[in-house]
Amino acid sequence: MTQGVRGSRDFYPEDMRMRNWLFAHFIDAARLHGFEEYDAPVLESEELYTRKAGEEITQQLYNFEDKGGRAVTLRPEMTPSLARMVMARAGGLPMPIKWFSIPQCWRYERTQRGRGREHYQWNVDIWGTESIEADVELLSVLVNFFDAVGLTPDDLVIKLSSRKVLEEVLGSLGISGENFAPTCIVIDKMDKLSADVIAEQLTELGLSSEAISTIQSTLIISNFDELRSALGEESAAIAELASLFAAAADYGISDWIEFDASIVRGLAYYTGMVFEVRDCAGELRAICGGGRYDKLLSTLGGKDLPATGFGFGDMVIMELLAEKGLLPELVSGNDDIVLAHSTELRGAAMSVASALRANGRSVDLILEPKKMKWTFKHAERTGAERLVLVMPNEWEEGKVRIKNLDSGEESDVAIGDL
Ligand code: HAM
């Protein structure tokens, strides 16, 4: 009863400092690329997620009936909420939209390293353009973030493909339409399940053994030229990927990107480019995942609008940053600590704190009688810049003693000059 819900986290101030540090980098990278922030409620209608393609996410809902008998759920991802928001203003929003958010998402999954039952997920999406430049712009946001936190292409890789690759392969085998998304979802589980189980599940979807072996031989291609010879020069998927790689070169981010035909993603709605960020050592779960989803609105009863985006969790990246020694030492870092030398001077200390705060300084006023020794320790622990001592003789002269905690320098400063 006194424990939090399994798979959820409490954020103590030191955790919160780290989380804010991470989010500040998320926000900076998005803002540097001209994205605007949005938000939505964590509670949504369940029907927003009732997709029938067999995705794990729809089986992991934290759903319940509310007191009015409505089927609701905590959101497992942000994309359907974003789609709902876009749809509600369709026609009224100047396109393209470039929006980002850092929602908490809930999934009833098996907890393991890098996976919890709640996580914060940085979402960056562009709506209203089919241009491949939008897809590459997203990759640029990612690389910008990685650079800023000190990660390099030796640490992680953006593995990328297009759903059109599989669509063409399946199309040549006469498989299209309804079975396409469920097939992608089975294939996405390839790194978790054995080849036999995958083959079994594909057979259940009605795929012939010939189709299954063609799929399997295509998916192991991790070289773009090899794919080009497999699909042929005429292939639309090849043309799209080639222009994507050319744009990535123009952005100067090619070093971070690798073609990998096995990337198909486990969500039904993707239609074009798909990608995942993986650690190079291959020890961690996916750091980020996304892609193009041009047909989501029609599945929600609206008119389609092209869209592309990614979701980036807060858990795996923290593991990687910790492993690489890239997490900063963060302290609360108040500007000033104000201490009254004696009980009689407590009122004076309060007025000093107020004067400093009015000048925009963050002030930690010591709230009960404390010794100097304790106060120095406290200042060190919290990383304050100055100690402001309200002492009897100085106060009589209208001054306070200020000690700079970095340099150790002390001086008496007039109240008016605070
Ligand atoms: P997703 O691949 O399900 O995609 O999740 C994206 C990222 O969220 C993952 O790569 C991982 O970093 C993080 N994540 C997901 N589940 C968990 C979990 N249980 N614990 C910790 N982290 C997790 C989506 O959700 C898409 N809606 C992303 C998207 C946005 N596509 C287009 N726009």
Coordinates of C-alpha atoms and ligand atoms in Angstrom, one line a residue:
M1 CA 0.0 0.0 0.0
T2 CA 2.8 2.4 0.8
Q3 CA 4.7 1.4 -2.4
G4 CA 4.2 3.0 -5.7
V5 CA 2.5 1.1 -8.5
R6 CA 4.8 -1.6 -10.0
G7 CA 6.9 -0.4 -12.9
S8 CA 6.3 3.3 -12.1
R9 CA 8.9 5.7 -10.7
D10 CA 9.1 8.4 -8.0
F11 CA 11.2 11.4 -8.9
Y12 CA 13.1 12.7 -5.8
P13 CA 14.6 16.2 -6.3
E14 CA 17.9 14.7 -7.4
D15 CA 16.1 12.5 -10.0
M16 CA 14.0 15.5 -11.0
R17 CA 17.2 17.6 -11.6
M18 CA 18.4 14.9 -14.0
R19 CA 15.0 14.6 -15.7
N20 CA 14.8 18.4 -16.2
W21 CA 18.4 18.3 -17.6
L22 CA 17.3 15.7 -20.1
F23 CA 14.1 17.4 -21.0
A24 CA 15.9 20.7 -21.4
H25 CA 18.0 19.1 -24.1
F26 CA 14.9 17.6 -25.7
I27 CA 13.3 21.0 -25.8
D28 CA 16.4 22.8 -27.1
A29 CA 16.9 20.4 -30.0
A30 CA 13.2 20.7 -31.0
R31 CA 13.2 24.5 -30.6
L32 CA 16.5 24.8 -32.7
H33 CA 14.5 23.2 -35.5
G34 CA 11.5 25.4 -35.1
F35 CA 9.1 23.0 -33.4
E36 CA 6.4 24.3 -31.0
E37 CA 5.3 22.5 -27.8
Y38 CA 1.8 21.0 -27.3
D39 CA 0.2 18.8 -24.7
A40 CA -2.9 16.6 -24.2
P41 CA -4.5 14.7 -21.2
V42 CA -3.0 11.5 -20.1
L43 CA -6.5 10.0 -20.0
E44 CA -8.0 9.2 -23.4
S45 CA -10.9 7.3 -25.0
E46 CA -10.1 3.7 -25.4
E47 CA -11.4 3.6 -28.9
L48 CA -8.5 5.8 -30.0
Y49 CA -6.4 2.7 -29.7
T50 CA -8.7 -0.1 -30.8
R51 CA -6.6 -1.1 -33.9
K52 CA -6.9 -4.7 -35.0
A53 CA -3.5 -5.4 -36.5
G54 CA -2.3 -7.3 -33.4
E55 CA 0.1 -4.7 -32.0
E56 CA 1.5 -5.3 -28.5
I57 CA 0.6 -1.7 -27.5
T58 CA -3.2 -2.3 -27.8
Q59 CA -2.9 -5.3 -25.5
Q60 CA -1.0 -3.3 -22.9
L61 CA -3.6 -0.6 -22.2
Y62 CA -4.2 0.7 -18.7
N63 CA -7.9 0.8 -19.5
F64 CA -11.0 1.0 -17.3
E65 CA -14.6 2.2 -17.3
D66 CA -15.1 5.6 -15.7
K67 CA -18.0 6.5 -13.4
G68 CA -20.1 7.5 -16.5
G69 CA -19.6 4.1 -18.1
R70 CA -17.1 5.4 -20.7
A71 CA -14.3 3.2 -21.8
V72 CA -11.1 5.2 -21.1
T73 CA -7.4 4.5 -20.9
L74 CA -4.1 6.0 -19.9
R75 CA -2.4 6.8 -23.1
P76 CA 0.2 4.3 -24.2
E77 CA 1.7 6.6 -26.8
M78 CA 1.1 10.2 -28.0
T79 CA 0.5 9.8 -31.7
P80 CA -3.3 9.1 -31.6
S81 CA -3.8 12.1 -29.2
L82 CA -1.9 14.3 -31.7
A83 CA -3.9 12.9 -34.6
R84 CA -7.1 13.7 -32.6
M85 CA -5.9 17.2 -32.0
V86 CA -5.0 17.7 -35.7
M87 CA -8.3 16.2 -36.9
A88 CA -10.3 18.5 -34.6
R89 CA -8.8 21.5 -36.3
A90 CA -8.4 20.1 -39.7
G91 CA -8.5 22.9 -42.3
G92 CA -7.9 25.5 -39.6
L93 CA -4.3 24.8 -38.9
P94 CA -1.6 26.4 -41.1
M95 CA 0.4 23.5 -42.6
P96 CA 2.9 22.1 -42.1
I97 CA 2.7 21.7 -38.4
K98 CA 5.9 21.1 -36.5
W99 CA 5.0 20.2 -32.9
F100 CA 6.8 18.5 -30.0
S101 CA 5.7 17.2 -26.6
I102 CA 7.1 15.2 -23.6
P103 CA 4.1 13.2 -22.4
Q104 CA 4.1 10.5 -19.8
C105 CA 2.9 7.2 -21.4
W106 CA 1.6 4.1 -19.7
R107 CA 1.9 0.5 -21.0
Y108 CA 1.2 -2.6 -19.0
E109 CA 4.5 -4.4 -20.2
R110 CA 6.9 -6.7 -18.6
T111 CA 9.3 -4.5 -16.7
Q112 CA 13.0 -4.9 -17.6
R113 CA 16.1 -2.9 -18.2
G114 CA 15.0 0.3 -20.0
R115 CA 11.3 -0.6 -20.0
G116 CA 8.9 0.4 -17.3
R117 CA 5.1 0.7 -17.1
E118 CA 5.3 4.4 -17.4
H119 CA 7.8 6.4 -19.3
Y120 CA 8.2 9.9 -20.6
Q121 CA 8.4 10.0 -24.3
W122 CA 9.7 13.0 -26.3
N123 CA 7.5 13.2 -29.4
V124 CA 8.5 15.2 -32.4
D125 CA 6.2 15.2 -35.4
I126 CA 5.6 17.1 -38.7
W127 CA 2.2 17.0 -40.3
G128 CA 1.0 18.3 -43.7
T129 CA 3.9 17.5 -46.0
E130 CA 4.9 14.5 -48.0
S131 CA 8.3 15.9 -48.5
I132 CA 11.2 13.6 -47.6
E133 CA 12.9 16.6 -46.2
A134 CA 10.5 16.5 -43.3
D135 CA 11.7 12.9 -42.5
V136 CA 15.3 14.0 -42.6
E137 CA 14.6 17.1 -40.5
L138 CA 13.5 14.7 -37.8
L139 CA 16.8 12.9 -38.0
S140 CA 18.5 16.2 -37.8
V141 CA 16.7 17.0 -34.5
L142 CA 17.9 13.7 -33.1
V143 CA 21.5 14.2 -34.1
N144 CA 21.4 17.7 -32.7
F145 CA 20.3 16.2 -29.4
F146 CA 22.9 13.5 -29.4
D147 CA 25.6 16.1 -30.2
A148 CA 24.5 18.3 -27.3
V149 CA 24.7 15.5 -24.7
G150 CA 28.0 14.3 -26.0
L151 CA 27.0 11.1 -27.8
T152 CA 28.8 10.2 -31.1
P153 CA 28.2 7.7 -33.9
D154 CA 30.4 5.3 -32.0
D155 CA 27.8 5.2 -29.3
L156 CA 24.6 4.8 -31.3
V157 CA 23.1 4.4 -34.7
I158 CA 19.9 5.4 -36.5
K159 CA 18.8 2.2 -38.3
L160 CA 16.5 3.1 -41.1
S161 CA 14.4 1.6 -43.8
S162 CA 11.0 2.2 -45.5
R163 CA 7.9 0.1 -45.2
K164 CA 7.7 0.5 -48.9
V165 CA 10.6 -2.0 -49.2
L166 CA 8.4 -4.7 -47.7
E167 CA 5.4 -3.5 -49.5
E168 CA 7.1 -4.0 -52.8
V169 CA 8.5 -7.4 -51.8
L170 CA 5.0 -8.5 -50.6
G171 CA 3.3 -6.9 -53.6
S172 CA 5.5 -9.0 -56.0
L173 CA 4.2 -12.0 -54.1
G174 CA 0.6 -10.9 -54.4
I175 CA 0.2 -9.9 -50.8
S176 CA -1.2 -6.5 -50.2
G177 CA -3.9 -4.5 -48.4
E178 CA -5.3 -5.9 -45.2
N179 CA -2.5 -8.3 -44.4
F180 CA 0.3 -5.7 -44.8
A181 CA 0.3 -4.1 -41.3
P182 CA -0.2 -7.4 -39.4
T183 CA 2.8 -8.9 -41.4
C184 CA 5.0 -5.9 -40.4
I185 CA 4.0 -6.4 -36.8
V186 CA 5.0 -10.0 -36.8
I187 CA 8.3 -9.2 -38.6
D188 CA 9.1 -6.5 -36.0
K189 CA 9.3 -9.3 -33.4
M190 CA 12.1 -11.1 -35.3
D191 CA 14.7 -10.1 -32.8
K192 CA 12.7 -11.4 -29.9
L193 CA 11.2 -14.6 -31.3
S194 CA 12.8 -17.6 -33.1
A195 CA 12.6 -17.9 -36.9
D196 CA 10.2 -20.9 -36.5
V197 CA 7.7 -18.9 -34.4
I198 CA 7.9 -16.0 -36.8
A199 CA 7.3 -18.4 -39.7
E200 CA 4.4 -19.9 -37.9
Q201 CA 2.8 -16.6 -37.2
L202 CA 3.3 -15.5 -40.9
T203 CA 1.7 -18.8 -42.0
E204 CA -1.3 -18.0 -39.8
L205 CA -1.6 -14.7 -41.7
G206 CA -2.0 -16.7 -44.9
L207 CA 1.6 -16.3 -46.3
S208 CA 3.0 -19.1 -48.3
S209 CA 6.4 -20.7 -47.4
E210 CA 7.8 -19.1 -50.6
A211 CA 6.6 -15.7 -49.4
I212 CA 8.1 -16.2 -46.0
S213 CA 11.5 -17.2 -47.3
T214 CA 11.5 -14.2 -49.7
I215 CA 10.7 -11.9 -46.8
Q216 CA 13.4 -13.5 -44.6
S217 CA 16.1 -13.1 -47.3
T218 CA 15.1 -9.5 -48.0
L219 CA 15.1 -8.5 -44.3
I220 CA 18.7 -9.5 -43.7
I221 CA 19.9 -7.0 -46.3
S222 CA 21.8 -4.2 -44.5
N223 CA 23.5 -2.8 -47.5
F224 CA 21.7 -0.3 -49.6
D225 CA 23.4 -1.3 -52.9
E226 CA 22.4 -4.9 -52.2
L227 CA 18.8 -3.8 -51.8
R228 CA 19.0 -1.8 -55.0
S229 CA 19.9 -4.9 -56.9
A230 CA 17.2 -6.9 -55.1
L231 CA 14.4 -4.5 -55.9
G232 CA 15.7 -3.0 -59.1
E233 CA 16.3 0.6 -60.3
E234 CA 12.6 1.2 -61.0
S235 CA 11.7 0.6 -57.4
A236 CA 9.9 3.6 -55.7
A237 CA 11.2 2.4 -52.3
I238 CA 14.8 2.7 -53.7
A239 CA 14.2 6.1 -55.1
E240 CA 12.7 7.3 -51.8
L241 CA 15.5 6.0 -49.7
A242 CA 18.2 7.3 -52.1
S243 CA 16.8 10.8 -51.8
L244 CA 16.6 10.4 -48.1
F245 CA 20.3 9.5 -47.9
A246 CA 21.2 12.4 -50.2
A247 CA 19.3 14.8 -48.0
A248 CA 21.0 13.3 -44.9
A249 CA 24.4 14.0 -46.6
D250 CA 23.3 17.7 -47.1
Y251 CA 22.5 18.0 -43.4
G252 CA 25.9 16.5 -42.6
I253 CA 24.4 13.6 -40.6
S254 CA 25.2 10.6 -42.8
D255 CA 27.6 9.2 -40.2
W256 CA 24.8 8.5 -37.9
I257 CA 22.5 6.7 -40.3
E258 CA 22.6 3.1 -41.5
F259 CA 20.3 1.3 -43.8
D260 CA 18.8 -1.9 -42.3
A261 CA 15.9 -3.7 -44.0
S262 CA 14.9 -5.5 -40.8
I263 CA 13.5 -2.2 -39.4
V264 CA 9.8 -2.3 -40.0
R265 CA 8.4 -1.1 -36.6
G266 CA 5.7 -2.7 -34.5
L267 CA 2.9 -0.2 -34.9
A268 CA 0.3 -0.6 -37.6
Y269 CA 0.1 3.0 -38.9
Y270 CA 3.5 3.4 -40.5
T271 CA 3.5 3.8 -44.3
G272 CA 7.0 5.0 -45.4
M273 CA 10.3 5.7 -43.8
V274 CA 10.8 3.8 -40.5
F275 CA 13.7 4.1 -38.1
E276 CA 15.0 3.1 -34.7
V277 CA 17.9 4.3 -32.7
R278 CA 20.1 1.6 -31.3
D279 CA 23.2 1.5 -29.1
C280 CA 26.2 0.3 -31.1
A281 CA 27.0 -2.3 -28.4
G282 CA 23.6 -3.8 -29.0
E283 CA 23.0 -4.2 -25.3
L284 CA 20.0 -2.0 -24.8
R285 CA 16.4 -1.8 -26.0
A286 CA 15.5 0.7 -28.7
I287 CA 16.3 4.3 -27.7
C288 CA 13.9 5.9 -30.1
G289 CA 11.5 4.9 -32.9
G290 CA 9.5 6.6 -35.5
G291 CA 8.6 7.0 -39.1
R292 CA 6.1 8.2 -41.6
Y293 CA 2.3 7.6 -41.1
D294 CA 0.3 9.2 -43.9
K295 CA -2.9 7.2 -43.4
L296 CA -3.6 7.4 -39.7
L297 CA -6.4 9.9 -39.9
S298 CA -8.6 7.8 -42.2
T299 CA -8.4 5.0 -39.6
L300 CA -9.9 7.4 -37.1
G301 CA -12.6 8.4 -39.5
G302 CA -11.0 11.6 -40.8
K303 CA -9.4 12.7 -44.1
D304 CA -5.8 11.7 -44.4
L305 CA -2.9 14.1 -43.9
P306 CA 0.7 13.2 -44.4
A307 CA 2.7 12.9 -41.2
T308 CA 6.0 11.8 -39.9
G309 CA 7.5 11.7 -36.4
F310 CA 9.3 9.9 -33.6
G311 CA 8.9 8.9 -30.0
F312 CA 12.0 8.9 -27.8
G313 CA 11.8 7.4 -24.2
D314 CA 13.6 8.8 -21.2
M315 CA 14.7 5.5 -19.8
V316 CA 17.1 3.8 -22.2
I317 CA 18.9 7.0 -23.1
M318 CA 19.6 7.6 -19.4
E319 CA 21.1 4.1 -19.1
L320 CA 23.4 4.8 -22.1
L321 CA 24.4 8.3 -20.9
A322 CA 25.3 6.8 -17.5
E323 CA 27.3 4.0 -19.1
K324 CA 29.3 6.5 -21.1
G325 CA 29.9 8.7 -18.1
L326 CA 28.0 11.6 -19.8
L327 CA 25.6 12.4 -17.0
P328 CA 26.4 15.8 -15.3
E329 CA 26.7 16.3 -11.6
L330 CA 23.7 18.5 -10.8
V331 CA 23.1 20.5 -7.6
S332 CA 20.1 22.6 -6.7
G333 CA 22.3 25.6 -7.1
N334 CA 20.5 28.4 -5.3
D335 CA 22.2 31.8 -5.6
D336 CA 22.2 32.8 -2.0
I337 CA 21.8 31.2 1.4
V338 CA 20.7 33.7 4.1
L339 CA 21.5 32.9 7.7
A340 CA 20.5 35.0 10.8
H341 CA 23.4 35.0 13.3
S342 CA 21.0 34.9 16.3
T343 CA 17.3 34.7 17.0
E344 CA 17.0 38.5 17.4
L345 CA 18.1 38.9 13.8
R346 CA 15.6 36.5 12.2
G347 CA 13.3 39.3 11.2
A348 CA 16.2 41.1 9.6
A349 CA 17.2 37.9 7.7
M350 CA 13.6 37.7 6.3
S351 CA 13.8 41.2 5.0
V352 CA 17.2 40.6 3.5
A353 CA 15.8 37.4 1.8
S354 CA 12.9 39.4 0.4
A355 CA 15.1 42.1 -0.9
L356 CA 17.3 39.6 -2.7
R357 CA 14.4 37.7 -4.1
A358 CA 12.9 41.0 -5.4
N359 CA 16.1 41.3 -7.3
G360 CA 15.6 37.9 -8.9
R361 CA 18.1 36.0 -6.8
S362 CA 17.1 32.5 -5.7
V363 CA 17.4 32.5 -1.9
D364 CA 17.4 29.6 0.6
L365 CA 16.6 31.3 3.9
I366 CA 17.6 29.1 6.8
L367 CA 14.3 28.6 8.6
E368 CA 15.4 27.7 12.1
P369 CA 18.5 28.5 14.2
K370 CA 21.5 26.7 12.8
K371 CA 25.2 26.7 13.5
M372 CA 27.7 28.1 11.0
K373 CA 29.3 24.7 10.5
W374 CA 26.0 23.2 9.4
T375 CA 25.3 26.1 7.1
F376 CA 28.6 25.8 5.3
K377 CA 28.0 22.1 4.8
H378 CA 24.5 22.8 3.5
A379 CA 25.9 25.4 1.2
E380 CA 28.4 23.0 -0.2
R381 CA 25.9 20.2 -0.7
T382 CA 23.4 22.4 -2.5
G383 CA 26.0 24.3 -4.6
A384 CA 25.0 27.8 -3.5
E385 CA 27.0 30.8 -4.8
R386 CA 27.0 33.0 -1.8
L387 CA 26.4 32.9 1.9
V388 CA 24.7 36.0 3.3
L389 CA 25.2 36.4 7.0
V390 CA 23.0 38.8 9.0
M391 CA 25.2 39.6 12.0
P392 CA 24.6 42.1 14.9
N393 CA 27.4 44.7 14.4
E394 CA 27.1 44.8 10.6
W395 CA 23.3 44.9 10.7
E396 CA 23.5 48.0 13.0
E397 CA 25.6 49.7 10.3
G398 CA 23.0 48.7 7.7
K399 CA 25.1 46.0 6.2
V400 CA 25.3 42.2 5.8
R401 CA 28.4 40.0 5.5
I402 CA 28.6 38.2 2.1
K403 CA 30.9 35.3 1.6
N404 CA 31.5 34.1 -1.9
L405 CA 31.6 30.4 -1.6
D406 CA 33.7 29.8 -4.7
S407 CA 36.6 32.2 -4.0
G408 CA 36.1 32.3 -0.2
E409 CA 36.2 36.2 -0.4
E410 CA 34.2 38.0 2.3
S411 CA 32.9 41.6 2.2
D412 CA 30.3 43.7 4.0
V413 CA 27.6 45.1 1.7
A414 CA 25.0 47.8 2.4
I415 CA 21.4 46.6 2.3
G416 CA 20.6 49.1 -0.4
D417 CA 23.3 47.5 -2.6
L418 CA 22.0 44.0 -2.3
Ligands
HAM1 P1 7.3 3.1 -29.8 O1 8.4 2.5 -30.6 O2 6.3 2.3 -29.3 O3 6.7 4.3 -30.8 O4 8.0 4.0 -28.6 C1 8.9 4.9 -28.9 C2 10.0 4.9 -27.8 O5 9.4 5.1 -26.6 C3 10.8 3.7 -27.7 O6 11.9 3.6 -28.6 C4 11.3 3.8 -26.3 O7 12.4 4.7 -26.2 C5 10.2 4.4 -25.6 N1 9.3 3.4 -24.9 C6 8.3 2.7 -25.4 N2 7.7 1.9 -24.5 C7 8.5 2.1 -23.4 C8 8.5 1.5 -22.0 N3 7.5 0.6 -21.7 N4 9.4 1.9 -21.2 C9 10.3 2.8 -21.5 N5 10.4 3.4 -22.7 C10 9.5 3.0 -23.6 C11 5.6 5.1 -30.5 O8 5.1 5.1 -29.4 C12 5.2 6.0 -31.6 N6 3.9 6.6 -31.2 C13 6.3 7.0 -31.9 C14 6.0 8.0 -33.0 C15 5.7 9.3 -32.8 N7 5.8 7.7 -34.3 C16 5.5 8.8 -34.9 N8 5.4 9.8 -34.1

